[in-house]
PDB file of C-alpha atoms in Angstrom:
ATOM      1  CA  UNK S   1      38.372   8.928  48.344  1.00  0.00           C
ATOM      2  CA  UNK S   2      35.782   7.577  46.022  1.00  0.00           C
ATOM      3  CA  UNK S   3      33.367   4.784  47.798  1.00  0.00           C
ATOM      4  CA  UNK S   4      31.838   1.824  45.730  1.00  0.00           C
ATOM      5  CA  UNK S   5      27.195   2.543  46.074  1.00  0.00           C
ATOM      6  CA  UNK S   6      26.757  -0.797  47.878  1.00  0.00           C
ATOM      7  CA  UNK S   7      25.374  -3.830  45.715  1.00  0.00           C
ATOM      8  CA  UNK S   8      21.534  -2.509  46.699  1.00  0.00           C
ATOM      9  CA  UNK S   9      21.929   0.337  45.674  1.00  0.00           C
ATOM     10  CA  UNK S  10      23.292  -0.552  42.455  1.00  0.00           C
ATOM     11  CA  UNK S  11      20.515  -2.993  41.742  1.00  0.00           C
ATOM     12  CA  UNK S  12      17.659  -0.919  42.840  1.00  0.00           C
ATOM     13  CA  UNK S  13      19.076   1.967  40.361  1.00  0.00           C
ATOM     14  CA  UNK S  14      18.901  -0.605  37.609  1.00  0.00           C
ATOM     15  CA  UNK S  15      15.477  -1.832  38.347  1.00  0.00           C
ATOM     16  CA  UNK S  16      14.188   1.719  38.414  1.00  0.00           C
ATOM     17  CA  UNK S  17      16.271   2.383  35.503  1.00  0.00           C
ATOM     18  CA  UNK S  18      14.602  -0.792  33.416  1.00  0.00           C
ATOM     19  CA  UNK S  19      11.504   0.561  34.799  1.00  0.00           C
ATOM     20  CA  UNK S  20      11.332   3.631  33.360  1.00  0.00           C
ATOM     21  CA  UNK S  21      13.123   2.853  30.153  1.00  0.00           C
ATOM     22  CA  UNK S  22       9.929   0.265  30.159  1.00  0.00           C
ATOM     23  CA  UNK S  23       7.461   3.148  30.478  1.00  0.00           C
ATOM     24  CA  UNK S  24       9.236   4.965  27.271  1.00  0.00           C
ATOM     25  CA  UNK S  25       9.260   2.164  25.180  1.00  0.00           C
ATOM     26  CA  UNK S  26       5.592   1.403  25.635  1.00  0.00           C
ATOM     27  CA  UNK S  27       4.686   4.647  25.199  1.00  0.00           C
ATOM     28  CA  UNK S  28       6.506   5.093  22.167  1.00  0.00           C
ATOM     29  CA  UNK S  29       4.788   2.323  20.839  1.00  0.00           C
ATOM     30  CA  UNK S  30       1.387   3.829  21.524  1.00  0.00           C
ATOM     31  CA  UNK S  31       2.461   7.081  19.855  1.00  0.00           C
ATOM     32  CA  UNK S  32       3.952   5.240  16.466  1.00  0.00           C
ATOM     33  CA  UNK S  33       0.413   3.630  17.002  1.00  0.00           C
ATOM     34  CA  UNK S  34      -1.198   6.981  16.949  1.00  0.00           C
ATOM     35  CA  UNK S  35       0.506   8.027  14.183  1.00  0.00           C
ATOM     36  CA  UNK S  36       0.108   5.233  11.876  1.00  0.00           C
ATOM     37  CA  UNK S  37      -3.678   5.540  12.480  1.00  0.00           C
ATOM     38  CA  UNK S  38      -3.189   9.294  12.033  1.00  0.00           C
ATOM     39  CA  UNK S  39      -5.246  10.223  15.072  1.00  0.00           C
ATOM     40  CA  UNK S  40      -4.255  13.526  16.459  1.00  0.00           C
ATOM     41  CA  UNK S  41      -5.799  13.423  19.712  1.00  0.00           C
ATOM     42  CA  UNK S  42      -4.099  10.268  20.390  1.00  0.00           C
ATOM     43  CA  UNK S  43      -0.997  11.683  18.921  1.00  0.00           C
ATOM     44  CA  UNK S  44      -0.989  14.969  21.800  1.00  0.00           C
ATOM     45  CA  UNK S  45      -1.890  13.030  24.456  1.00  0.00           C
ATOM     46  CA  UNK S  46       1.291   9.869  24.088  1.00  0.00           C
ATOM     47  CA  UNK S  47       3.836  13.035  22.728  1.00  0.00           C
ATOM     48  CA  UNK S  48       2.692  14.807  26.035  1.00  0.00           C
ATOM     49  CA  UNK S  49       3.169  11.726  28.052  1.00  0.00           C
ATOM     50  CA  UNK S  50       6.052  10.421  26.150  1.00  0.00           C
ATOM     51  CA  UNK S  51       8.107  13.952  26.934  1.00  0.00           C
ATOM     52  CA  UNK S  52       7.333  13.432  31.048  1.00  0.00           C
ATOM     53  CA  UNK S  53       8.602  10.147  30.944  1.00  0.00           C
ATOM     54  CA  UNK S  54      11.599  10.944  28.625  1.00  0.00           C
ATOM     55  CA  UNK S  55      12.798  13.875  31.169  1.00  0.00           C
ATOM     56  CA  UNK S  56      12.110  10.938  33.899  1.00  0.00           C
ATOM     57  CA  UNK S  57      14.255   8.482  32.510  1.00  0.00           C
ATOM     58  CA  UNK S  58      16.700  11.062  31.538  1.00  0.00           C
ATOM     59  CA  UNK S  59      17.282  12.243  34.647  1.00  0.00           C
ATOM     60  CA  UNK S  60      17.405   8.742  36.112  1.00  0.00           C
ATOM     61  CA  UNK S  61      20.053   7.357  33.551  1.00  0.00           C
ATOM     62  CA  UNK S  62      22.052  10.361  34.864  1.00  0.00           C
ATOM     63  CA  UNK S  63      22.045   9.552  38.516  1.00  0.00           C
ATOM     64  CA  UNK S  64      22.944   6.073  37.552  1.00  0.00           C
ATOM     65  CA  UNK S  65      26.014   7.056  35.199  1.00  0.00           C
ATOM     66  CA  UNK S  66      27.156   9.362  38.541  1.00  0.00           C
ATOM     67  CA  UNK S  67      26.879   6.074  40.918  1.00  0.00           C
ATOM     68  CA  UNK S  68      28.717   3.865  38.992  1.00  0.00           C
ATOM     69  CA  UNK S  69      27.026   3.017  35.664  1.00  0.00           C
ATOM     70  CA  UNK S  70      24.480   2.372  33.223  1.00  0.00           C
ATOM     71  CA  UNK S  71      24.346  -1.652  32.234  1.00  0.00           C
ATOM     72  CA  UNK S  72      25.397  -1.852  28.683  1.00  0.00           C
ATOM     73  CA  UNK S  73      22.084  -3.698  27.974  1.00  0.00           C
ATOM     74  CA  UNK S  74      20.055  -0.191  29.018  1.00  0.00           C
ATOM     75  CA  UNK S  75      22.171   1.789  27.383  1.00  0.00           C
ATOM     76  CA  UNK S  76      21.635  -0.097  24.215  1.00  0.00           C
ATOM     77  CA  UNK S  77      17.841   0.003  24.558  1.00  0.00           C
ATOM     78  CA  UNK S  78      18.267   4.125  25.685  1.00  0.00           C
ATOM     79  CA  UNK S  79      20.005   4.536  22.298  1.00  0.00           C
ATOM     80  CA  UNK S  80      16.985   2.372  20.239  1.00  0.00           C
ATOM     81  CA  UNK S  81      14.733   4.457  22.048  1.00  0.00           C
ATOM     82  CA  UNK S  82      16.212   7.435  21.499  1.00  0.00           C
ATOM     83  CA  UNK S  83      16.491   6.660  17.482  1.00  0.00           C
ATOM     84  CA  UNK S  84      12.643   6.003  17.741  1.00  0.00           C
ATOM     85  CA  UNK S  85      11.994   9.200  19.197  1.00  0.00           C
ATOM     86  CA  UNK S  86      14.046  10.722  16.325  1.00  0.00           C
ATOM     87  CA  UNK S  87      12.030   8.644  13.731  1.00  0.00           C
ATOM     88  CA  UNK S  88       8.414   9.790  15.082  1.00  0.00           C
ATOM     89  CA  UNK S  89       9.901  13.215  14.910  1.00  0.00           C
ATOM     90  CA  UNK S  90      10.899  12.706  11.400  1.00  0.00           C
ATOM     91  CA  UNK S  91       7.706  11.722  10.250  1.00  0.00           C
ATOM     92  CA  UNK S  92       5.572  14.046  12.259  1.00  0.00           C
ATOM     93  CA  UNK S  93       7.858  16.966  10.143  1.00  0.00           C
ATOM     94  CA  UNK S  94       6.870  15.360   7.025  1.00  0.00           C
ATOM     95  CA  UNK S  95       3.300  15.198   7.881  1.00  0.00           C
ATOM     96  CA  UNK S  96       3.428  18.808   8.417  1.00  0.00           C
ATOM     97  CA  UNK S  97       5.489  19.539   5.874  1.00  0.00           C
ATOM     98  CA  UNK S  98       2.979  17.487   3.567  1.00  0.00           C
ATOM     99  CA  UNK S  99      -0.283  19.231   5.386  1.00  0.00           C
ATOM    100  CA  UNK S 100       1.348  22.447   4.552  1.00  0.00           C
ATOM    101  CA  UNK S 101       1.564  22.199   0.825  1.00  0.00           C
ATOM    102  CA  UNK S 102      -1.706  21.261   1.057  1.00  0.00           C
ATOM    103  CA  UNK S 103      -3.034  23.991   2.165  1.00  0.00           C
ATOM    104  CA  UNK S 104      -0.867  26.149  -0.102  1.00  0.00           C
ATOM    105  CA  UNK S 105      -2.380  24.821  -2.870  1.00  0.00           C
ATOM    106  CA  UNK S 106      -6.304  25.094  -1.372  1.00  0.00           C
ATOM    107  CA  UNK S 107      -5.671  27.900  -0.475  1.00  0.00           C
ATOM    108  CA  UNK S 108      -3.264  30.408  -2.331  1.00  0.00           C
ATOM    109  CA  UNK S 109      -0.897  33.409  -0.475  1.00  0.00           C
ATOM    110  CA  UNK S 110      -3.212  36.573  -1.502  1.00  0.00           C
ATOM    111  CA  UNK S 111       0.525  38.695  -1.949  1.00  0.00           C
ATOM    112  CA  UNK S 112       1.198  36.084  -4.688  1.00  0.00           C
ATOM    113  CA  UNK S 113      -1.725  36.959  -6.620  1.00  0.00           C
ATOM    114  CA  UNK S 114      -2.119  33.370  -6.270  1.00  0.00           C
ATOM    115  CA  UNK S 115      -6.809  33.868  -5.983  1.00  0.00           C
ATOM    116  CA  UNK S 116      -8.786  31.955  -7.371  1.00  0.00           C
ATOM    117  CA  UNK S 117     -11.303  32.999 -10.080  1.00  0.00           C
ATOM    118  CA  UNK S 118     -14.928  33.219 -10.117  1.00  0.00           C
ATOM    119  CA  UNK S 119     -14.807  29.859 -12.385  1.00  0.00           C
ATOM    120  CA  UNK S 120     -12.624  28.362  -9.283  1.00  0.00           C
ATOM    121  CA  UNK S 121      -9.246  28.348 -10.866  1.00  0.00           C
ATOM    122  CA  UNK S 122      -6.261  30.450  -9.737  1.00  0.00           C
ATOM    123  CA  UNK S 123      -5.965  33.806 -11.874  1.00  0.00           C
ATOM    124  CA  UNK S 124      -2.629  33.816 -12.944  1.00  0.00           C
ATOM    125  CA  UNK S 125      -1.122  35.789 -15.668  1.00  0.00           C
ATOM    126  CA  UNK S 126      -3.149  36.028 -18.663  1.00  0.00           C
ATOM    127  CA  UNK S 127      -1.648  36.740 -22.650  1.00  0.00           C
ATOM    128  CA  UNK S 128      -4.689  36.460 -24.704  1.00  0.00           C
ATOM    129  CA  UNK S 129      -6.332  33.547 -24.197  1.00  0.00           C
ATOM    130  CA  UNK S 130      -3.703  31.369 -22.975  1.00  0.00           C
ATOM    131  CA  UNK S 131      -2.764  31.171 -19.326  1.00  0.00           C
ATOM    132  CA  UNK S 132       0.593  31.348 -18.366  1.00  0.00           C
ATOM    133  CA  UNK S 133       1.435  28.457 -15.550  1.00  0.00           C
TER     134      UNK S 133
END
């Protein structure tokens, strides 16, 4: 036999629910801040913060689909919040991406033969005088 949480229940779930779907979105904001500001320190500390109170409201939007729901209105701002999450991601793997071909090209893989040159510039194959790119 399947019992019906009583009505309290069922509203304290969605208060804590719109609580902590509160916390992520703020703290997303303060991490897409961090980002566009490029400030790595900030950056750790809101991704570290932002993962606790992910697995929080996770875990709370579970126990609320088990006892009879998730509003549709929180599950619409779940799923906006989760395509931020995906977005930050996104451009944190193109900063890194970007940071890494950086430093490829200050500073060359020695097993390419990619060194640079007592003038500065990378030795690369030589034919004469020319260089070979």
């Amino acid at each position: 036999m399947l019992t019906t949480p009583p009505a309290q229940t069922i509203d304290n779930l969605g208060t804590e629910l719109e609580a902590a779907l509160t916390a992520v979105e703020q703290r997303l904001g303060m991490l897409g801040e961090a980002l566009r500001e490029r400030d790595s320190n900030a950056i750790e500390q809101h991704a570290g913060e932002l993962h606790s109170l992910l697995a929080d409201a996770v875990n709370r939007f579970a126990l609320a689909a088990r006892s009879g729901g998730v509003p549709p209105s929180l599950r619409r701002r779940l799923a906006n919040a989760s395509g931020q999450v995906a977005a930050h991601r996104e451009s944190l793997a193109r900063a890194t991406a970007a940071l890494d071909r950086a430093i490829d090209v200050l500073m060359p893989d020695p097993s390419r033969g990619g060194m640079y040159s007592a003038q500065g510039n990378a030795e690369r194959g030589h034919q004469g005088n020319a260089i070979q790119a």
